[in-house]
CSV table of C-alpha atoms in Angstrom, one decimal:
chain,number,residue,atom,x,y,z
A,1,UNK,CA,-12.5,-0.3,-16.0
A,2,UNK,CA,-9.0,-1.0,-17.6
A,3,UNK,CA,-9.4,-3.0,-20.8
A,4,UNK,CA,-6.6,-4.6,-22.5
A,5,UNK,CA,-6.2,-6.0,-26.2
A,6,UNK,CA,-5.1,-9.5,-25.7
A,7,UNK,CA,-2.3,-11.1,-27.5
A,8,UNK,CA,-2.5,-15.1,-27.9
A,9,UNK,CA,1.0,-15.8,-26.6
A,10,UNK,CA,3.2,-15.3,-23.8
A,11,UNK,CA,5.6,-12.6,-24.2
A,12,UNK,CA,8.7,-11.7,-22.2
A,13,UNK,CA,9.3,-7.9,-21.2
A,14,UNK,CA,11.8,-7.4,-24.1
A,15,UNK,CA,9.1,-9.0,-26.6
A,16,UNK,CA,6.5,-6.9,-25.0
A,17,UNK,CA,8.5,-4.0,-26.0
A,18,UNK,CA,8.8,-4.9,-29.4
A,19,UNK,CA,4.9,-4.7,-29.9
A,20,UNK,CA,4.6,-1.5,-27.8
A,21,UNK,CA,4.3,0.7,-30.8
A,22,UNK,CA,1.4,-1.5,-32.2
A,23,UNK,CA,-0.2,-1.5,-28.9
A,24,UNK,CA,-0.2,2.1,-28.6
A,25,UNK,CA,-1.6,2.5,-32.4
A,26,UNK,CA,-4.5,0.4,-31.3
A,27,UNK,CA,-4.9,1.7,-27.8
A,28,UNK,CA,-5.2,5.3,-28.8
A,29,UNK,CA,-6.9,5.2,-32.2
A,30,UNK,CA,-10.2,6.9,-31.8
A,31,UNK,CA,-12.1,4.1,-33.3
A,32,UNK,CA,-10.9,1.6,-30.9
A,33,UNK,CA,-11.4,3.8,-27.8
A,34,UNK,CA,-15.0,4.4,-29.3
A,35,UNK,CA,-15.4,0.7,-29.6
A,36,UNK,CA,-14.1,0.2,-25.9
A,37,UNK,CA,-16.6,2.9,-24.6
A,38,UNK,CA,-19.6,1.2,-26.0
A,39,UNK,CA,-18.5,-2.1,-24.9
A,40,UNK,CA,-18.2,-0.9,-21.5
A,41,UNK,CA,-21.5,0.8,-21.8
A,42,UNK,CA,-23.4,-2.5,-23.1
A,43,UNK,CA,-21.5,-4.5,-20.3
A,44,UNK,CA,-22.1,-2.4,-17.2
A,45,UNK,CA,-25.3,-0.6,-18.2
A,46,UNK,CA,-27.5,-0.6,-15.1
A,47,UNK,CA,-24.7,-0.9,-12.5
A,48,UNK,CA,-25.5,1.4,-9.5
A,49,UNK,CA,-23.4,-0.1,-6.7
A,50,UNK,CA,-20.6,-2.2,-5.7
A,51,UNK,CA,-22.7,-5.5,-5.6
A,52,UNK,CA,-24.2,-4.7,-9.2
A,53,UNK,CA,-20.5,-4.2,-10.4
A,54,UNK,CA,-19.3,-7.4,-9.0
A,55,UNK,CA,-22.0,-9.2,-10.4
A,56,UNK,CA,-21.5,-7.8,-13.7
A,57,UNK,CA,-17.7,-8.9,-13.5
A,58,UNK,CA,-18.8,-12.4,-12.6
A,59,UNK,CA,-21.2,-12.5,-15.5
A,60,UNK,CA,-18.8,-11.4,-18.2
A,61,UNK,CA,-16.0,-14.0,-17.0
A,62,UNK,CA,-13.5,-11.5,-15.6
A,63,UNK,CA,-14.2,-12.7,-11.8
A,64,UNK,CA,-15.2,-16.1,-10.6
A,65,UNK,CA,-17.8,-16.1,-7.9
A,66,UNK,CA,-16.4,-16.1,-4.3
A,67,UNK,CA,-19.2,-16.2,-1.6
A,68,UNK,CA,-17.0,-14.8,0.9
A,69,UNK,CA,-16.2,-11.7,-1.3
A,70,UNK,CA,-20.1,-11.4,-2.1
A,71,UNK,CA,-21.0,-11.6,1.5
A,72,UNK,CA,-18.5,-8.6,2.3
A,73,UNK,CA,-19.6,-6.7,-0.8
A,74,UNK,CA,-23.3,-6.9,0.3
A,75,UNK,CA,-22.5,-5.2,3.6
A,76,UNK,CA,-20.4,-2.6,2.0
A,77,UNK,CA,-23.4,-2.2,-0.6
A,78,UNK,CA,-25.5,-1.4,2.2
A,79,UNK,CA,-23.1,1.1,3.8
A,80,UNK,CA,-22.8,2.6,0.1
A,81,UNK,CA,-26.6,3.4,0.3
A,82,UNK,CA,-26.5,4.8,3.9
A,83,UNK,CA,-23.8,7.1,2.8
A,84,UNK,CA,-25.9,8.7,0.1
A,85,UNK,CA,-26.5,12.4,1.2
A,86,UNK,CA,-24.4,12.2,4.1
A,87,UNK,CA,-21.8,14.8,5.2
A,88,UNK,CA,-19.9,15.5,8.5
A,89,UNK,CA,-19.9,19.2,7.4
A,90,UNK,CA,-22.6,21.6,9.0
A,91,UNK,CA,-25.0,23.0,6.2
A,92,UNK,CA,-25.4,26.1,7.9
A,93,UNK,CA,-24.4,28.4,10.8
A,94,UNK,CA,-27.2,27.2,12.8
A,95,UNK,CA,-27.0,23.6,12.3
A,96,UNK,CA,-23.9,23.8,14.6
A,97,UNK,CA,-26.2,24.2,17.4
A,98,UNK,CA,-28.3,21.2,16.8
A,99,UNK,CA,-27.5,17.5,17.0
A,100,UNK,CA,-25.5,16.2,14.1
A,101,UNK,CA,-26.7,13.1,12.2
A,102,UNK,CA,-25.3,9.9,13.5
A,103,UNK,CA,-22.6,8.6,11.2
A,104,UNK,CA,-23.0,5.1,10.0
A,105,UNK,CA,-20.7,2.4,11.2
A,106,UNK,CA,-17.6,1.7,9.0
A,107,UNK,CA,-16.0,-1.8,8.6
A,108,UNK,CA,-12.7,-3.3,9.3
A,109,UNK,CA,-12.2,-6.1,6.9
A,110,UNK,CA,-9.6,-8.7,7.5
A,111,UNK,CA,-8.3,-11.9,6.3
A,112,UNK,CA,-5.5,-14.0,4.5
A,113,UNK,CA,-3.3,-12.3,1.7
A,114,UNK,CA,-4.7,-12.3,-1.9
A,115,UNK,CA,-8.4,-12.9,-1.0
A,116,UNK,CA,-9.7,-9.7,-2.5
A,117,UNK,CA,-10.0,-7.5,0.4
A,118,UNK,CA,-8.3,-4.5,-1.5
A,119,UNK,CA,-10.8,-5.0,-4.5
A,120,UNK,CA,-14.0,-5.2,-2.7
A,121,UNK,CA,-13.1,-2.0,-0.8
A,122,UNK,CA,-12.2,-0.1,-4.0
A,123,UNK,CA,-15.4,-1.3,-5.7
A,124,UNK,CA,-17.2,0.1,-2.8
A,125,UNK,CA,-15.0,3.5,-2.7
A,126,UNK,CA,-15.5,3.9,-6.6
A,127,UNK,CA,-19.1,4.1,-6.1
A,128,UNK,CA,-19.5,6.4,-2.8
A,129,UNK,CA,-21.3,9.5,-4.1
A,130,UNK,CA,-19.4,12.2,-2.3
A,131,UNK,CA,-16.2,14.4,-3.2
A,132,UNK,CA,-15.1,14.0,0.5
A,133,UNK,CA,-13.6,10.8,0.6
A,134,UNK,CA,-10.0,9.2,0.7
A,135,UNK,CA,-8.5,6.1,-0.3
A,136,UNK,CA,-4.9,5.7,1.1
A,137,UNK,CA,-2.6,3.0,2.0
A,138,UNK,CA,-2.2,3.2,5.9
A,139,UNK,CA,1.4,3.8,5.7
A,140,UNK,CA,0.9,7.1,3.7
A,141,UNK,CA,-1.9,8.3,5.9
A,142,UNK,CA,0.3,8.0,8.9
A,143,UNK,CA,3.2,9.7,6.9
A,144,UNK,CA,0.9,12.4,6.4
A,145,UNK,CA,-0.5,12.7,10.0
A,146,UNK,CA,3.2,12.9,11.3
A,147,UNK,CA,4.0,15.8,8.6
A,148,UNK,CA,0.9,17.7,9.8
A,149,UNK,CA,1.8,17.4,13.5
A,150,UNK,CA,5.3,18.6,12.7
A,151,UNK,CA,3.8,21.4,10.6
A,152,UNK,CA,1.7,22.6,13.5
A,153,UNK,CA,4.4,22.4,16.2
A,154,UNK,CA,6.7,24.6,13.9
A,155,UNK,CA,4.2,27.1,13.6
A,156,UNK,CA,4.0,27.8,17.5
A,157,UNK,CA,5.6,30.9,18.7
A,158,UNK,CA,9.2,30.3,19.7
A,159,UNK,CA,10.0,29.8,23.5
A,160,UNK,CA,11.4,32.9,25.3
A,161,UNK,CA,14.5,32.1,27.0
A,162,UNK,CA,14.2,31.1,30.7
A,163,UNK,CA,10.4,30.2,30.5
A,164,UNK,CA,8.8,27.0,30.1
A,165,UNK,CA,7.3,26.1,26.9
A,166,UNK,CA,3.4,25.8,27.0
A,167,UNK,CA,2.4,22.3,26.5
A,168,UNK,CA,0.5,21.8,23.0
A,169,UNK,CA,-1.5,18.9,21.9
A,170,UNK,CA,-1.6,18.9,17.9
A,171,UNK,CA,-3.6,15.6,17.6
A,172,UNK,CA,-7.2,17.0,17.9
A,173,UNK,CA,-6.2,19.9,15.2
A,174,UNK,CA,-4.8,17.4,12.8
A,175,UNK,CA,-7.9,15.1,13.2
A,176,UNK,CA,-10.1,18.2,12.5
A,177,UNK,CA,-8.2,19.0,9.4
A,178,UNK,CA,-8.6,15.8,8.0
A,179,UNK,CA,-12.3,15.6,8.9
A,180,UNK,CA,-12.8,18.8,7.1
A,181,UNK,CA,-11.1,17.1,3.9
A,182,UNK,CA,-13.0,13.6,4.1
A,183,UNK,CA,-16.3,12.1,5.8
A,184,UNK,CA,-15.1,8.6,4.4
A,185,UNK,CA,-11.6,7.4,4.9
A,186,UNK,CA,-10.6,4.0,3.2
A,187,UNK,CA,-7.4,2.4,4.4
A,188,UNK,CA,-5.6,-0.3,2.6
A,189,UNK,CA,-3.2,-2.6,4.7
A,190,UNK,CA,-4.2,-1.3,8.2
A,191,UNK,CA,-1.2,-2.5,10.3
A,192,UNK,CA,0.7,-0.8,13.2
A,193,UNK,CA,4.3,-1.6,13.7
A,194,UNK,CA,5.7,1.6,14.6
A,195,UNK,CA,5.6,2.5,18.3
A,196,UNK,CA,5.4,6.5,17.4
A,197,UNK,CA,2.0,5.5,15.4
A,198,UNK,CA,0.7,3.2,18.2
A,199,UNK,CA,0.9,5.7,20.7
A,200,UNK,CA,-1.3,8.4,18.7
A,201,UNK,CA,-3.9,6.2,17.2
A,202,UNK,CA,-6.5,6.2,20.0
A,203,UNK,CA,-6.7,9.8,20.3
A,204,UNK,CA,-6.6,10.4,16.6
A,205,UNK,CA,-9.2,8.2,15.7
A,206,UNK,CA,-11.3,9.2,18.6
A,207,UNK,CA,-11.4,12.7,17.1
A,208,UNK,CA,-12.0,11.6,13.6
A,209,UNK,CA,-14.9,9.5,15.0
A,210,UNK,CA,-16.2,12.4,16.9
A,211,UNK,CA,-16.0,14.5,13.7
A,212,UNK,CA,-18.2,12.3,11.9
A,213,UNK,CA,-15.6,10.6,9.7
A,214,UNK,CA,-16.6,7.2,8.6
A,215,UNK,CA,-13.7,4.4,8.1
A,216,UNK,CA,-13.4,1.3,6.1
A,217,UNK,CA,-10.1,-0.7,6.5
A,218,UNK,CA,-8.5,-3.8,5.1
A,219,UNK,CA,-6.1,-5.7,7.1
A,220,UNK,CA,-4.4,-9.2,7.3
A,221,UNK,CA,-5.1,-9.3,11.2
A,222,UNK,CA,-8.2,-9.2,13.0
A,223,UNK,CA,-8.4,-5.9,15.3
A,224,UNK,CA,-7.3,-7.6,18.5
A,225,UNK,CA,-4.0,-8.8,17.0
A,226,UNK,CA,-3.0,-5.3,15.9
A,227,UNK,CA,0.5,-4.2,17.0
A,228,UNK,CA,0.7,-7.8,18.4
A,229,UNK,CA,3.7,-8.3,21.0
A,230,UNK,CA,4.2,-4.6,20.4
A,231,UNK,CA,6.6,-2.2,22.7
A,232,UNK,CA,4.5,-0.4,25.2
A,233,UNK,CA,1.2,-2.2,23.7
A,234,UNK,CA,-0.6,-1.9,26.9
A,235,UNK,CA,-0.8,1.8,25.9
A,236,UNK,CA,-2.2,0.8,22.5
A,237,UNK,CA,-4.7,-1.6,23.5
A,238,UNK,CA,-7.6,0.9,24.2
A,239,UNK,CA,-7.5,1.9,20.6
A,240,UNK,CA,-8.7,-1.5,19.7
A,241,UNK,CA,-11.9,-0.9,21.6
A,242,UNK,CA,-12.4,2.5,19.8
A,243,UNK,CA,-11.9,0.7,16.4
A,244,UNK,CA,-14.4,-1.9,17.2
A,245,UNK,CA,-17.1,0.5,18.5
A,246,UNK,CA,-17.0,2.5,15.3
A,247,UNK,CA,-16.2,-0.3,12.7
A,248,UNK,CA,-18.0,-3.8,12.4
A,249,UNK,CA,-15.4,-6.5,12.0
A,250,UNK,CA,-15.9,-8.7,8.6
A,251,UNK,CA,-13.7,-11.4,7.9
A,252,UNK,CA,-13.0,-12.3,4.2
A,253,UNK,CA,-11.2,-15.7,4.0
A,254,UNK,CA,-12.1,-17.7,1.1
A,255,UNK,CA,-8.8,-19.8,1.5
A,256,UNK,CA,-7.7,-18.9,-1.9
A,257,UNK,CA,-4.8,-16.4,-2.7
A,258,UNK,CA,-5.9,-15.0,-6.1
A,259,UNK,CA,-2.6,-13.3,-6.8
A,260,UNK,CA,-1.1,-16.8,-7.0
A,261,UNK,CA,-3.5,-18.2,-9.7
A,262,UNK,CA,-2.4,-19.2,-12.9
A,263,UNK,CA,-2.4,-16.1,-15.3
A,264,UNK,CA,-0.3,-15.0,-18.2
A,265,UNK,CA,3.1,-14.4,-17.2
A,266,UNK,CA,4.9,-11.1,-18.2
A,267,UNK,CA,8.1,-13.4,-19.0
A,268,UNK,CA,10.9,-13.9,-16.3
A,269,UNK,CA,11.2,-11.0,-14.0
A,270,UNK,CA,12.7,-12.9,-11.0
A,271,UNK,CA,16.3,-14.1,-11.3
A,272,UNK,CA,18.6,-16.1,-9.0
A,273,UNK,CA,22.1,-14.8,-8.5
A,274,UNK,CA,23.2,-18.4,-9.3
A,275,UNK,CA,21.8,-18.5,-12.8
A,276,UNK,CA,24.5,-18.0,-15.4
A,277,UNK,CA,24.7,-14.3,-16.7
A,278,UNK,CA,21.7,-13.4,-14.4
A,279,UNK,CA,23.5,-9.9,-14.2
A,280,UNK,CA,24.0,-9.4,-17.8
A,281,UNK,CA,20.3,-10.2,-18.5
A,282,UNK,CA,19.2,-7.6,-16.3
A,283,UNK,CA,21.5,-5.0,-18.0
A,284,UNK,CA,20.0,-5.9,-21.3
A,285,UNK,CA,16.6,-5.5,-19.9
A,286,UNK,CA,17.5,-2.1,-18.3
A,287,UNK,CA,19.0,-0.9,-21.7
A,288,UNK,CA,16.0,-2.1,-23.6
A,289,UNK,CA,13.6,-0.3,-21.5
A,290,UNK,CA,15.9,2.8,-21.2
A,291,UNK,CA,16.2,3.0,-25.0
A,292,UNK,CA,12.5,3.9,-25.0
A,293,UNK,CA,13.1,6.9,-22.6
A,294,UNK,CA,13.6,10.5,-23.4
A,295,UNK,CA,16.6,10.6,-21.4
A,296,UNK,CA,20.0,9.6,-20.5
A,297,UNK,CA,21.3,6.9,-18.0
A,298,UNK,CA,22.6,9.0,-15.0
A,299,UNK,CA,22.3,9.2,-11.3
A,300,UNK,CA,19.2,10.8,-9.6
A,301,UNK,CA,18.8,12.9,-6.6
A,302,UNK,CA,15.6,12.6,-4.7
A,303,UNK,CA,14.3,15.3,-2.5
A,304,UNK,CA,12.4,13.9,0.4
A,305,UNK,CA,11.3,15.8,3.9
A,306,UNK,CA,14.5,18.1,3.3
A,307,UNK,CA,16.9,15.1,2.5
A,308,UNK,CA,18.4,14.0,-0.4
A,309,UNK,CA,18.3,10.7,-1.4
A,310,UNK,CA,20.8,9.5,-4.2
A,311,UNK,CA,20.0,6.6,-6.7
A,312,UNK,CA,23.0,5.9,-8.8
A,313,UNK,CA,21.4,4.6,-12.1
A,314,UNK,CA,18.4,5.7,-13.5
A,315,UNK,CA,16.8,6.7,-17.1
A,316,UNK,CA,13.4,8.4,-17.2
A,317,UNK,CA,11.1,6.5,-15.7
A,318,UNK,CA,13.2,3.3,-15.0
A,319,UNK,CA,15.5,3.0,-12.1
A,320,UNK,CA,18.2,0.4,-11.5
A,321,UNK,CA,18.9,-0.2,-7.7
A,322,UNK,CA,20.7,-2.6,-5.4
A,323,UNK,CA,19.1,-3.9,-2.3
A,324,UNK,CA,22.0,-2.0,-0.4
A,325,UNK,CA,20.8,1.3,-1.9
A,326,UNK,CA,17.1,0.7,-1.1
A,327,UNK,CA,16.8,-1.3,2.2
A,328,UNK,CA,20.3,-1.0,4.0
A,329,UNK,CA,19.9,2.6,4.1
A,330,UNK,CA,17.8,4.4,6.7
A,331,UNK,CA,15.0,4.9,4.2
A,332,UNK,CA,11.3,4.8,5.0
A,333,UNK,CA,7.6,5.0,3.3
A,334,UNK,CA,8.2,8.8,2.5
A,335,UNK,CA,11.4,7.8,0.3
A,336,UNK,CA,9.7,4.6,-1.3
A,337,UNK,CA,6.5,6.9,-1.9
A,338,UNK,CA,8.5,9.4,-3.9
A,339,UNK,CA,10.3,6.6,-5.9
A,340,UNK,CA,6.8,5.4,-6.9
A,341,UNK,CA,6.0,8.9,-8.0
A,342,UNK,CA,9.1,9.2,-10.2
A,343,UNK,CA,9.4,5.7,-11.6
A,344,UNK,CA,7.1,3.0,-13.2
A,345,UNK,CA,10.0,0.4,-13.3
A,346,UNK,CA,12.3,-0.5,-10.5
A,347,UNK,CA,15.3,-3.1,-10.7
A,348,UNK,CA,16.4,-4.3,-7.4
A,349,UNK,CA,19.5,-6.2,-7.3
A,350,UNK,CA,21.4,-8.5,-5.0
A,351,UNK,CA,18.5,-9.3,-2.5
A,352,UNK,CA,20.4,-11.4,0.4
A,353,UNK,CA,19.0,-14.1,2.6
A,354,UNK,CA,17.2,-12.1,5.0
A,355,UNK,CA,17.5,-13.5,8.7
A,356,UNK,CA,16.5,-12.1,12.1
A,357,UNK,CA,19.8,-10.1,12.1
A,358,UNK,CA,18.6,-8.3,8.9
A,359,UNK,CA,15.1,-7.8,10.3
A,360,UNK,CA,15.2,-4.1,9.7
A,361,UNK,CA,16.1,-4.4,6.1
A,362,UNK,CA,13.3,-6.9,5.9
A,363,UNK,CA,10.9,-4.5,7.4
A,364,UNK,CA,12.0,-1.9,4.8
A,365,UNK,CA,11.7,-4.5,2.0
A,366,UNK,CA,8.0,-5.1,3.0
A,367,UNK,CA,7.2,-1.2,3.0
A,368,UNK,CA,8.8,-0.8,-0.4
A,369,UNK,CA,6.8,-3.7,-2.0
A,370,UNK,CA,3.6,-2.5,-0.4
A,371,UNK,CA,4.5,1.1,-2.1
A,372,UNK,CA,5.6,-0.2,-5.3
A,373,UNK,CA,2.3,-2.5,-5.5
A,374,UNK,CA,-0.1,0.0,-4.3
A,375,UNK,CA,1.2,2.4,-7.1
A,376,UNK,CA,1.3,-0.2,-9.6
A,377,UNK,CA,5.1,0.2,-10.3
A,378,UNK,CA,6.7,-2.6,-11.9
A,379,UNK,CA,9.8,-4.7,-10.7
A,380,UNK,CA,12.6,-6.8,-11.9
A,381,UNK,CA,14.6,-8.7,-9.0
A,382,UNK,CA,17.7,-10.4,-8.7
A,383,UNK,CA,18.1,-12.4,-5.5
A,384,UNK,CA,20.2,-14.9,-3.8
A,385,UNK,CA,17.2,-17.3,-3.0
A,386,UNK,CA,13.8,-18.2,-4.5
A,387,UNK,CA,10.8,-15.7,-3.4
A,388,UNK,CA,9.5,-18.0,-1.0
A,389,UNK,CA,12.7,-18.7,0.9
A,390,UNK,CA,14.1,-15.0,1.0
A,391,UNK,CA,13.1,-14.4,4.8
A,392,UNK,CA,13.7,-17.0,7.5
A,393,UNK,CA,13.1,-16.4,11.0
A,394,UNK,CA,15.9,-18.8,12.2
A,395,UNK,CA,19.5,-18.1,11.3
A,396,UNK,CA,22.2,-16.4,12.7
A,397,UNK,CA,21.3,-14.9,16.2
A,398,UNK,CA,25.0,-13.7,16.8
A,399,UNK,CA,25.8,-9.9,16.2
A,400,UNK,CA,22.3,-8.7,17.3
A,401,UNK,CA,24.3,-5.5,18.6
A,402,UNK,CA,21.8,-3.0,17.8
A,403,UNK,CA,18.9,-5.1,19.3
A,404,UNK,CA,21.1,-5.4,22.6
A,405,UNK,CA,21.7,-2.0,22.7
A,406,UNK,CA,18.1,-1.1,22.4
A,407,UNK,CA,17.4,-3.7,24.9
A,408,UNK,CA,19.7,-2.0,27.2
A,409,UNK,CA,18.3,1.5,26.7
A,410,UNK,CA,14.8,0.3,27.5
A,411,UNK,CA,16.2,-1.3,30.7
A,412,UNK,CA,14.5,-4.7,29.4
A,413,UNK,CA,16.2,-8.2,30.0
A,414,UNK,CA,17.1,-10.4,27.3
A,415,UNK,CA,14.6,-13.1,28.0
A,416,UNK,CA,11.7,-10.6,28.7
A,417,UNK,CA,12.2,-8.7,25.3
A,418,UNK,CA,12.7,-12.0,23.2
A,419,UNK,CA,8.9,-12.1,22.8
A,420,UNK,CA,8.6,-8.5,21.7
A,421,UNK,CA,7.9,-8.2,18.1
A,422,UNK,CA,10.5,-5.6,17.5
A,423,UNK,CA,13.1,-8.0,18.4
A,424,UNK,CA,11.6,-11.5,17.5
A,425,UNK,CA,10.8,-10.9,13.7
A,426,UNK,CA,7.4,-12.2,14.4
A,427,UNK,CA,5.8,-9.4,12.5
A,428,UNK,CA,8.1,-9.3,9.5
A,429,UNK,CA,7.5,-13.1,9.1
A,430,UNK,CA,3.7,-12.5,9.2
A,431,UNK,CA,3.8,-9.2,6.8
A,432,UNK,CA,6.4,-11.1,4.5
A,433,UNK,CA,3.3,-13.4,3.5
A,434,UNK,CA,1.9,-10.5,1.8
A,435,UNK,CA,5.1,-9.4,0.2
A,436,UNK,CA,5.4,-13.0,-1.3
A,437,UNK,CA,1.7,-12.6,-2.8
A,438,UNK,CA,2.3,-9.1,-4.0
A,439,UNK,CA,5.5,-9.9,-5.9
A,440,UNK,CA,3.9,-13.2,-7.3
A,441,UNK,CA,1.2,-10.9,-8.9
A,442,UNK,CA,3.7,-8.1,-10.0
A,443,UNK,CA,5.0,-10.9,-12.4
A,444,UNK,CA,2.0,-11.5,-14.4
A,445,UNK,CA,1.6,-9.7,-17.8
A,446,UNK,CA,-1.7,-7.9,-16.6
A,447,UNK,CA,0.1,-6.1,-13.8
A,448,UNK,CA,3.2,-5.2,-16.0
A,449,UNK,CA,0.9,-3.8,-18.8
A,450,UNK,CA,-1.0,-1.9,-16.3
A,451,UNK,CA,2.3,-0.3,-14.8
A,452,UNK,CA,3.4,1.0,-18.1
A,453,UNK,CA,2.7,4.9,-17.6
A,454,UNK,CA,3.7,5.7,-21.1
A,455,UNK,CA,0.6,4.2,-22.3
A,456,UNK,CA,-1.7,5.8,-19.5
A,457,UNK,CA,-0.3,9.4,-20.0
A,458,UNK,CA,-1.6,9.3,-23.7
A,459,UNK,CA,-5.2,8.4,-22.6
């Protein structure tokens, strides 16, 4: 449990820097740490599972009771109990020849943005008593799957000249590898937008379930709407039945976006290009943060999957980027995860209005914010429009040259293709609701302080 020493007034990021030394002294003194430990023990004694934890958080005023969250947590609490002693690993050589214990059904939790889906899953995950468990963002999981597939294909003997290569299916071996590492997989933000992912999910998850892996996932979409209007969706639909067979669907929709509730602000972190001296303000904020780093301001070269990604301005764990650097280039989840690993604060400048002719860039921004949020990376933004108005589905439909070329390559008529999410922007509009919600929470004081790795590194 993260415990923060509260200051009674709202502070800007620069003001927060001014009290950082005081915070560190308080935060890390042996006496205060001892007091906080005793406080945690007193407040959470007797907590044995996720529902008890939730009740304790309500009792001490950290959370307000939400019947929808509570109902989902009660089901997760039951699964937590059923998983005690469960393992998908044979206990002995002879056990391979006898029937395996039937794994309990997992859960697929869906609902609107900010309703607490990730929170309840994380509470459940923290109490599951096994070392063979993994909690991962779905983007990161699929990235890892594709890396494993590539590694296995590379390990095959080279094809001899004049001979046909033997067909090789790496999906089952990859699923076996993953099942050996985890009997429980918890996925945050289960979404399918990539045709490469869509085409392998059925076989991958069939093999995982066959190996006794239990899955708990959160999503903004119900299972039947996954990869909605996606390219070649007919080949994806059988996966939905597999998912529903092994995971019970739970809806968590309280009608409240808790990320947008009134919470102390970290000061102004979202600036409009039209504001006077906005660029200078960001320059000053960067300099103040960089002053605390044991580094100089310089370009950084990131090595990602045998590629080099250059970021022009960085200092220690602070990086100052333009939208063009992060989203106009062909970057993806692997690049953004590497940024999250190296930096705890990211400046994003010059975010334009994102219309349909910029939906590829919008998709990258969604992926970037998901990665930053999941790793508690702090952001400072300079944009041309207010947060709620960055992405619009109408706008300039001229100049969709890339879309038209792809339609022609796929042999699709323009009228037929217009309903596919890859061309309509429907998936981006849906996902952008989550982006707005997350960026709203990322401007709170609580999030800003939690993302300060200089504090965590000394605990």
